[in-house]
PDB file of C-alpha atoms in Angstrom:
ATOM      1  CA  UNK A  12      34.266 -58.428  30.111  1.00  0.00           C
ATOM      2  CA  UNK A  13      31.366 -58.565  33.195  1.00  0.00           C
ATOM      3  CA  UNK A  14      28.545 -56.328  33.607  1.00  0.00           C
ATOM      4  CA  UNK A  15      27.598 -55.721  37.155  1.00  0.00           C
ATOM      5  CA  UNK A  16      24.481 -53.497  37.936  1.00  0.00           C
ATOM      6  CA  UNK A  17      23.941 -52.130  41.577  1.00  0.00           C
ATOM      7  CA  UNK A  18      19.743 -52.026  41.701  1.00  0.00           C
ATOM      8  CA  UNK A  19      17.055 -51.464  43.972  1.00  0.00           C
ATOM      9  CA  UNK A  20      13.434 -50.171  43.041  1.00  0.00           C
ATOM     10  CA  UNK A  21      13.580 -48.486  46.533  1.00  0.00           C
ATOM     11  CA  UNK A  22      15.511 -44.699  46.869  1.00  0.00           C
ATOM     12  CA  UNK A  23      17.876 -44.378  49.488  1.00  0.00           C
ATOM     13  CA  UNK A  24      19.164 -47.902  50.429  1.00  0.00           C
ATOM     14  CA  UNK A  25      22.762 -46.952  49.529  1.00  0.00           C
ATOM     15  CA  UNK A  26      22.915 -47.980  45.587  1.00  0.00           C
ATOM     16  CA  UNK A  27      24.661 -45.681  44.361  1.00  0.00           C
ATOM     17  CA  UNK A  28      27.395 -45.644  47.479  1.00  0.00           C
ATOM     18  CA  UNK A  29      27.982 -49.523  46.189  1.00  0.00           C
ATOM     19  CA  UNK A  30      28.530 -48.470  42.504  1.00  0.00           C
ATOM     20  CA  UNK A  31      31.262 -46.051  42.895  1.00  0.00           C
ATOM     21  CA  UNK A  32      32.942 -48.150  45.363  1.00  0.00           C
ATOM     22  CA  UNK A  33      32.781 -51.299  43.891  1.00  0.00           C
ATOM     23  CA  UNK A  34      33.836 -49.146  40.811  1.00  0.00           C
ATOM     24  CA  UNK A  35      36.846 -47.780  42.526  1.00  0.00           C
ATOM     25  CA  UNK A  36      37.962 -50.643  44.136  1.00  0.00           C
ATOM     26  CA  UNK A  37      37.835 -52.878  40.538  1.00  0.00           C
ATOM     27  CA  UNK A  38      39.761 -49.973  38.861  1.00  0.00           C
ATOM     28  CA  UNK A  39      42.384 -49.751  41.483  1.00  0.00           C
ATOM     29  CA  UNK A  40      42.974 -53.752  41.425  1.00  0.00           C
ATOM     30  CA  UNK A  41      44.226 -53.084  37.566  1.00  0.00           C
ATOM     31  CA  UNK A  42      40.939 -53.885  35.789  1.00  0.00           C
ATOM     32  CA  UNK A  43      39.659 -51.574  33.169  1.00  0.00           C
ATOM     33  CA  UNK A  44      36.415 -50.420  34.247  1.00  0.00           C
ATOM     34  CA  UNK A  45      33.416 -48.098  33.197  1.00  0.00           C
ATOM     35  CA  UNK A  46      30.826 -46.953  35.352  1.00  0.00           C
ATOM     36  CA  UNK A  47      27.516 -45.934  33.895  1.00  0.00           C
ATOM     37  CA  UNK A  48      25.388 -43.306  35.546  1.00  0.00           C
ATOM     38  CA  UNK A  49      21.834 -44.403  34.201  1.00  0.00           C
ATOM     39  CA  UNK A  50      20.426 -42.099  37.090  1.00  0.00           C
ATOM     40  CA  UNK A  51      19.155 -38.972  35.827  1.00  0.00           C
ATOM     41  CA  UNK A  52      20.024 -37.665  39.701  1.00  0.00           C
ATOM     42  CA  UNK A  53      23.471 -38.306  38.268  1.00  0.00           C
ATOM     43  CA  UNK A  54      24.783 -38.890  42.089  1.00  0.00           C
ATOM     44  CA  UNK A  55      27.505 -41.208  40.726  1.00  0.00           C
ATOM     45  CA  UNK A  56      28.705 -38.315  38.281  1.00  0.00           C
ATOM     46  CA  UNK A  57      28.983 -35.851  40.871  1.00  0.00           C
ATOM     47  CA  UNK A  58      30.955 -37.689  43.371  1.00  0.00           C
ATOM     48  CA  UNK A  59      33.595 -38.231  40.411  1.00  0.00           C
ATOM     49  CA  UNK A  60      33.331 -34.184  39.750  1.00  0.00           C
ATOM     50  CA  UNK A  61      31.993 -35.014  36.001  1.00  0.00           C
ATOM     51  CA  UNK A  62      29.302 -32.872  34.376  1.00  0.00           C
ATOM     52  CA  UNK A  63      28.030 -34.362  30.894  1.00  0.00           C
ATOM     53  CA  UNK A  64      29.118 -33.314  28.083  1.00  0.00           C
ATOM     54  CA  UNK A  65      26.873 -30.659  25.926  1.00  0.00           C
ATOM     55  CA  UNK A  66      26.206 -33.747  23.717  1.00  0.00           C
ATOM     56  CA  UNK A  67      24.965 -36.220  25.893  1.00  0.00           C
ATOM     57  CA  UNK A  68      21.429 -36.926  25.524  1.00  0.00           C
ATOM     58  CA  UNK A  69      19.486 -39.980  26.377  1.00  0.00           C
ATOM     59  CA  UNK A  70      18.250 -40.553  22.549  1.00  0.00           C
ATOM     60  CA  UNK A  71      22.428 -40.727  21.815  1.00  0.00           C
ATOM     61  CA  UNK A  72      23.315 -42.727  24.309  1.00  0.00           C
ATOM     62  CA  UNK A  73      20.778 -45.546  23.634  1.00  0.00           C
ATOM     63  CA  UNK A  74      20.713 -45.183  19.975  1.00  0.00           C
ATOM     64  CA  UNK A  75      24.051 -46.325  19.201  1.00  0.00           C
ATOM     65  CA  UNK A  76      27.459 -47.534  20.862  1.00  0.00           C
ATOM     66  CA  UNK A  77      29.132 -44.677  18.978  1.00  0.00           C
ATOM     67  CA  UNK A  78      26.662 -41.937  20.965  1.00  0.00           C
ATOM     68  CA  UNK A  79      27.644 -43.749  24.032  1.00  0.00           C
ATOM     69  CA  UNK A  80      31.303 -44.045  23.459  1.00  0.00           C
ATOM     70  CA  UNK A  81      32.249 -40.128  22.532  1.00  0.00           C
ATOM     71  CA  UNK A  82      30.453 -39.254  25.927  1.00  0.00           C
ATOM     72  CA  UNK A  83      32.746 -41.442  28.421  1.00  0.00           C
ATOM     73  CA  UNK A  84      34.785 -39.662  30.684  1.00  0.00           C
ATOM     74  CA  UNK A  85      38.036 -40.052  32.510  1.00  0.00           C
ATOM     75  CA  UNK A  86      38.119 -40.037  36.023  1.00  0.00           C
ATOM     76  CA  UNK A  87      40.947 -38.810  38.572  1.00  0.00           C
ATOM     77  CA  UNK A  88      41.619 -42.388  38.850  1.00  0.00           C
ATOM     78  CA  UNK A  89      43.397 -44.433  36.768  1.00  0.00           C
ATOM     79  CA  UNK A  90      41.480 -47.590  34.604  1.00  0.00           C
ATOM     80  CA  UNK A  91      38.533 -45.911  35.810  1.00  0.00           C
ATOM     81  CA  UNK A  92      36.282 -44.222  33.045  1.00  0.00           C
ATOM     82  CA  UNK A  93      32.343 -42.871  33.447  1.00  0.00           C
ATOM     83  CA  UNK A  94      29.695 -42.365  31.480  1.00  0.00           C
ATOM     84  CA  UNK A  95      27.805 -39.809  33.162  1.00  0.00           C
ATOM     85  CA  UNK A  96      24.088 -39.036  33.543  1.00  0.00           C
ATOM     86  CA  UNK A  97      21.984 -36.514  32.255  1.00  0.00           C
ATOM     87  CA  UNK A  98      18.665 -34.798  33.020  1.00  0.00           C
ATOM     88  CA  UNK A  99      17.390 -35.704  29.749  1.00  0.00           C
ATOM     89  CA  UNK A 100      17.679 -40.015  31.066  1.00  0.00           C
ATOM     90  CA  UNK A 101      14.475 -39.340  32.652  1.00  0.00           C
ATOM     91  CA  UNK A 102      12.726 -39.938  28.841  1.00  0.00           C
ATOM     92  CA  UNK A 103      14.565 -43.259  28.678  1.00  0.00           C
ATOM     93  CA  UNK A 104      11.283 -45.375  29.358  1.00  0.00           C
ATOM     94  CA  UNK A 105       9.680 -43.495  26.519  1.00  0.00           C
ATOM     95  CA  UNK A 106      12.322 -43.480  23.776  1.00  0.00           C
ATOM     96  CA  UNK A 107      12.900 -47.414  24.528  1.00  0.00           C
ATOM     97  CA  UNK A 108       9.043 -47.884  24.230  1.00  0.00           C
ATOM     98  CA  UNK A 109       9.440 -46.451  20.585  1.00  0.00           C
ATOM     99  CA  UNK A 110      12.537 -49.187  19.586  1.00  0.00           C
ATOM    100  CA  UNK A 111      12.800 -52.068  18.458  1.00  0.00           C
ATOM    101  CA  UNK A 112      14.210 -55.146  20.590  1.00  0.00           C
ATOM    102  CA  UNK A 113      13.290 -52.470  23.377  1.00  0.00           C
ATOM    103  CA  UNK A 114      14.580 -54.247  26.444  1.00  0.00           C
ATOM    104  CA  UNK A 115      17.828 -55.497  25.025  1.00  0.00           C
ATOM    105  CA  UNK A 116      18.963 -52.161  23.461  1.00  0.00           C
ATOM    106  CA  UNK A 117      21.015 -51.411  26.587  1.00  0.00           C
ATOM    107  CA  UNK A 118      22.758 -54.723  26.352  1.00  0.00           C
ATOM    108  CA  UNK A 119      23.445 -54.450  22.608  1.00  0.00           C
ATOM    109  CA  UNK A 120      24.957 -50.885  22.846  1.00  0.00           C
ATOM    110  CA  UNK A 121      27.161 -52.289  25.933  1.00  0.00           C
ATOM    111  CA  UNK A 122      28.304 -55.377  24.009  1.00  0.00           C
ATOM    112  CA  UNK A 123      30.265 -53.121  22.057  1.00  0.00           C
ATOM    113  CA  UNK A 124      32.744 -52.333  24.691  1.00  0.00           C
ATOM    114  CA  UNK A 125      33.492 -55.961  25.219  1.00  0.00           C
ATOM    115  CA  UNK A 126      37.323 -55.070  24.197  1.00  0.00           C
ATOM    116  CA  UNK A 127      37.599 -51.934  26.329  1.00  0.00           C
ATOM    117  CA  UNK A 128      36.884 -52.732  29.488  1.00  0.00           C
ATOM    118  CA  UNK A 129      37.031 -55.874  32.314  1.00  0.00           C
ATOM    119  CA  UNK A 130      34.064 -54.940  33.929  1.00  0.00           C
ATOM    120  CA  UNK A 131      31.415 -52.297  33.345  1.00  0.00           C
ATOM    121  CA  UNK A 132      29.058 -51.225  36.820  1.00  0.00           C
ATOM    122  CA  UNK A 133      25.604 -49.551  36.318  1.00  0.00           C
ATOM    123  CA  UNK A 134      24.465 -47.654  38.707  1.00  0.00           C
ATOM    124  CA  UNK A 135      20.718 -47.902  38.056  1.00  0.00           C
ATOM    125  CA  UNK A 136      17.810 -45.644  38.772  1.00  0.00           C
ATOM    126  CA  UNK A 137      15.454 -46.857  41.568  1.00  0.00           C
ATOM    127  CA  UNK A 138      12.403 -47.699  39.713  1.00  0.00           C
ATOM    128  CA  UNK A 139      10.361 -50.762  37.961  1.00  0.00           C
ATOM    129  CA  UNK A 140      10.252 -49.681  34.343  1.00  0.00           C
ATOM    130  CA  UNK A 141      11.661 -50.560  30.899  1.00  0.00           C
ATOM    131  CA  UNK A 142      15.173 -49.228  31.708  1.00  0.00           C
ATOM    132  CA  UNK A 143      15.124 -51.591  34.788  1.00  0.00           C
ATOM    133  CA  UNK A 144      14.447 -54.661  32.403  1.00  0.00           C
ATOM    134  CA  UNK A 145      17.009 -53.585  30.115  1.00  0.00           C
ATOM    135  CA  UNK A 146      19.211 -53.583  33.295  1.00  0.00           C
ATOM    136  CA  UNK A 147      18.239 -56.893  34.175  1.00  0.00           C
ATOM    137  CA  UNK A 148      18.645 -58.510  30.750  1.00  0.00           C
ATOM    138  CA  UNK A 149      22.458 -56.872  30.248  1.00  0.00           C
ATOM    139  CA  UNK A 150      23.732 -57.941  33.731  1.00  0.00           C
ATOM    140  CA  UNK A 151      25.579 -60.725  34.548  1.00  0.00           C
ATOM    141  CA  UNK A 152      25.099 -59.696  37.963  1.00  0.00           C
ATOM    142  CA  UNK A 153      21.940 -57.526  40.088  1.00  0.00           C
ATOM    143  CA  UNK A 154      23.835 -56.370  43.032  1.00  0.00           C
ATOM    144  CA  UNK A 155      20.962 -55.767  45.348  1.00  0.00           C
ATOM    145  CA  UNK A 156      21.594 -53.226  48.584  1.00  0.00           C
ATOM    146  CA  UNK A 157      19.092 -54.166  51.679  1.00  0.00           C
ATOM    147  CA  UNK A 158      18.531 -52.238  54.527  1.00  0.00           C
ATOM    148  CA  UNK A 159      17.724 -54.352  56.919  1.00  0.00           C
ATOM    149  CA  UNK A 160      14.077 -53.575  57.707  1.00  0.00           C
ATOM    150  CA  UNK A 161      10.920 -55.143  57.063  1.00  0.00           C
ATOM    151  CA  UNK A 162      10.069 -52.847  53.972  1.00  0.00           C
ATOM    152  CA  UNK A 163      13.438 -53.945  52.371  1.00  0.00           C
ATOM    153  CA  UNK A 164      12.860 -57.214  52.840  1.00  0.00           C
ATOM    154  CA  UNK A 165       9.352 -56.868  51.313  1.00  0.00           C
ATOM    155  CA  UNK A 166      11.002 -54.942  47.995  1.00  0.00           C
ATOM    156  CA  UNK A 167      13.286 -57.942  47.647  1.00  0.00           C
ATOM    157  CA  UNK A 168      10.621 -60.348  47.813  1.00  0.00           C
ATOM    158  CA  UNK A 169       8.765 -58.432  45.125  1.00  0.00           C
ATOM    159  CA  UNK A 170      11.691 -58.180  42.813  1.00  0.00           C
ATOM    160  CA  UNK A 171      12.613 -61.719  42.998  1.00  0.00           C
ATOM    161  CA  UNK A 172       8.364 -62.178  42.106  1.00  0.00           C
ATOM    162  CA  UNK A 173       9.509 -59.788  39.317  1.00  0.00           C
ATOM    163  CA  UNK A 174      12.437 -61.991  38.063  1.00  0.00           C
ATOM    164  CA  UNK A 175      10.463 -65.295  38.192  1.00  0.00           C
ATOM    165  CA  UNK A 176       7.177 -63.817  36.537  1.00  0.00           C
ATOM    166  CA  UNK A 177       8.870 -62.037  33.466  1.00  0.00           C
ATOM    167  CA  UNK A 178      11.851 -65.342  32.916  1.00  0.00           C
ATOM    168  CA  UNK A 179      14.566 -63.426  34.027  1.00  0.00           C
ATOM    169  CA  UNK A 180      17.653 -65.676  35.767  1.00  0.00           C
ATOM    170  CA  UNK A 181      17.187 -65.128  39.468  1.00  0.00           C
ATOM    171  CA  UNK A 182      20.756 -66.766  40.025  1.00  0.00           C
ATOM    172  CA  UNK A 183      21.538 -63.282  38.961  1.00  0.00           C
ATOM    173  CA  UNK A 184      20.646 -61.447  42.143  1.00  0.00           C
ATOM    174  CA  UNK A 185      22.611 -61.170  44.854  1.00  0.00           C
ATOM    175  CA  UNK A 186      21.888 -59.002  48.027  1.00  0.00           C
ATOM    176  CA  UNK A 187      23.704 -57.634  50.485  1.00  0.00           C
ATOM    177  CA  UNK A 188      23.174 -55.780  53.464  1.00  0.00           C
ATOM    178  CA  UNK A 189      23.813 -51.889  53.434  1.00  0.00           C
ATOM    179  CA  UNK A 190      23.268 -49.064  55.680  1.00  0.00           C
ATOM    180  CA  UNK A 191      23.312 -51.767  58.857  1.00  0.00           C
ATOM    181  CA  UNK A 192      23.109 -50.623  62.357  1.00  0.00           C
ATOM    182  CA  UNK A 193      23.543 -53.676  64.398  1.00  0.00           C
ATOM    183  CA  UNK A 194      22.738 -51.113  67.681  1.00  0.00           C
ATOM    184  CA  UNK A 195      19.012 -51.589  66.374  1.00  0.00           C
ATOM    185  CA  UNK A 196      17.200 -54.984  67.161  1.00  0.00           C
ATOM    186  CA  UNK A 197      15.403 -55.067  64.204  1.00  0.00           C
ATOM    187  CA  UNK A 198      18.209 -54.879  62.265  1.00  0.00           C
ATOM    188  CA  UNK A 199      20.212 -57.477  64.141  1.00  0.00           C
ATOM    189  CA  UNK A 200      16.391 -59.733  63.780  1.00  0.00           C
ATOM    190  CA  UNK A 201      16.584 -59.106  59.970  1.00  0.00           C
ATOM    191  CA  UNK A 202      19.883 -59.994  59.317  1.00  0.00           C
ATOM    192  CA  UNK A 203      19.739 -63.125  61.113  1.00  0.00           C
ATOM    193  CA  UNK A 204      16.599 -63.752  59.440  1.00  0.00           C
ATOM    194  CA  UNK A 205      17.930 -63.579  55.601  1.00  0.00           C
ATOM    195  CA  UNK A 206      21.004 -65.011  56.372  1.00  0.00           C
ATOM    196  CA  UNK A 207      19.047 -68.293  57.005  1.00  0.00           C
ATOM    197  CA  UNK A 208      16.600 -68.010  54.268  1.00  0.00           C
ATOM    198  CA  UNK A 209      18.319 -66.676  51.475  1.00  0.00           C
ATOM    199  CA  UNK A 210      21.237 -68.631  49.649  1.00  0.00           C
ATOM    200  CA  UNK A 211      22.066 -65.840  47.272  1.00  0.00           C
ATOM    201  CA  UNK A 212      22.770 -63.185  49.926  1.00  0.00           C
ATOM    202  CA  UNK A 213      26.619 -61.988  49.644  1.00  0.00           C
ATOM    203  CA  UNK A 214      28.149 -62.162  53.230  1.00  0.00           C
ATOM    204  CA  UNK A 215      28.947 -58.934  53.253  1.00  0.00           C
ATOM    205  CA  UNK A 216      27.571 -56.068  55.411  1.00  0.00           C
ATOM    206  CA  UNK A 217      27.940 -52.397  54.664  1.00  0.00           C
ATOM    207  CA  UNK A 218      27.534 -50.466  57.902  1.00  0.00           C
ATOM    208  CA  UNK A 219      25.642 -47.348  58.469  1.00  0.00           C
ATOM    209  CA  UNK A 220      28.586 -44.405  58.656  1.00  0.00           C
ATOM    210  CA  UNK A 221      28.910 -40.927  58.707  1.00  0.00           C
ATOM    211  CA  UNK A 222      31.759 -41.349  56.411  1.00  0.00           C
ATOM    212  CA  UNK A 223      29.913 -42.999  53.334  1.00  0.00           C
ATOM    213  CA  UNK A 224      28.049 -39.554  53.682  1.00  0.00           C
ATOM    214  CA  UNK A 225      30.725 -37.327  53.859  1.00  0.00           C
ATOM    215  CA  UNK A 226      31.235 -38.855  50.156  1.00  0.00           C
ATOM    216  CA  UNK A 227      28.832 -36.288  49.220  1.00  0.00           C
ATOM    217  CA  UNK A 228      30.863 -32.749  50.530  1.00  0.00           C
ATOM    218  CA  UNK A 229      34.341 -34.853  49.598  1.00  0.00           C
ATOM    219  CA  UNK A 230      33.292 -36.141  45.740  1.00  0.00           C
ATOM    220  CA  UNK A 231      35.190 -38.861  46.013  1.00  0.00           C
ATOM    221  CA  UNK A 232      34.949 -42.565  46.798  1.00  0.00           C
ATOM    222  CA  UNK A 233      35.309 -43.297  50.664  1.00  0.00           C
ATOM    223  CA  UNK A 234      37.728 -46.212  49.710  1.00  0.00           C
ATOM    224  CA  UNK A 235      40.312 -43.243  48.344  1.00  0.00           C
ATOM    225  CA  UNK A 236      39.721 -40.888  51.536  1.00  0.00           C
ATOM    226  CA  UNK A 237      39.291 -43.104  54.325  1.00  0.00           C
ATOM    227  CA  UNK A 238      40.783 -46.586  53.180  1.00  0.00           C
ATOM    228  CA  UNK A 239      41.030 -48.409  56.451  1.00  0.00           C
ATOM    229  CA  UNK A 240      37.709 -47.072  57.809  1.00  0.00           C
ATOM    230  CA  UNK A 241      35.109 -50.205  58.265  1.00  0.00           C
ATOM    231  CA  UNK A 242      33.119 -49.168  55.855  1.00  0.00           C
ATOM    232  CA  UNK A 243      35.954 -49.053  53.245  1.00  0.00           C
ATOM    233  CA  UNK A 244      37.016 -52.213  53.936  1.00  0.00           C
ATOM    234  CA  UNK A 245      33.125 -53.607  53.775  1.00  0.00           C
ATOM    235  CA  UNK A 246      33.204 -52.076  50.176  1.00  0.00           C
ATOM    236  CA  UNK A 247      36.213 -53.869  49.361  1.00  0.00           C
ATOM    237  CA  UNK A 248      34.973 -57.315  50.638  1.00  0.00           C
ATOM    238  CA  UNK A 249      31.608 -56.843  48.384  1.00  0.00           C
ATOM    239  CA  UNK A 250      33.940 -56.134  45.430  1.00  0.00           C
ATOM    240  CA  UNK A 251      36.035 -59.395  46.242  1.00  0.00           C
ATOM    241  CA  UNK A 252      32.777 -61.014  47.102  1.00  0.00           C
ATOM    242  CA  UNK A 253      31.255 -60.153  43.291  1.00  0.00           C
ATOM    243  CA  UNK A 254      34.575 -61.077  41.800  1.00  0.00           C
ATOM    244  CA  UNK A 255      34.410 -64.640  43.176  1.00  0.00           C
ATOM    245  CA  UNK A 256      30.603 -65.048  42.213  1.00  0.00           C
TER     246      UNK A 256
END
């Protein structure tokens, strides 16, 4: 089983769109896949039209495998399950601070799913918090979507410095370009700069697209309702790149 996190401390960079679509792609390839929506905003859950069960609470999920297991729901797609988000997830940091092995709780819960799933995809909240530390500890790969702008590169550099400072393995970090618009000079310049300097950069570019934004009204992965669109093909490439890392 592999655990793949879609993470950025910067919001609005296409993190959830990536998580939803690579989870869909993984499942469509025949892999038993669990998408875990860790963001209390619940965008991934919304895209799959799944509401959190009444008993779902942050404490229940992070305290035991059984608590998480009972909250998992089937999606409309074969091989794809979802552990939905809940507003109580805003209290994750406070809950974790009061627990033993507070930076490893998520890994311990997910480890119990080893025999149930081939892949677990984490859609992470945009913060550098105790939850993020749990994600960094649990994940085999941390996908980092980067809009090709100076601020996004700065955010990524800060993340690398955090990994270096705290001892997490930097080789887990795999950035890729998201919401890219090659009509813009700044996007072209930043893409060229990072392609020369970042050896961990995945050779994938998710284009800025109204079709991806339409996921909000369609409430399904763009790969499902528009599979031949360039954005869908790019998400498919992203999954293949991750699968081969």
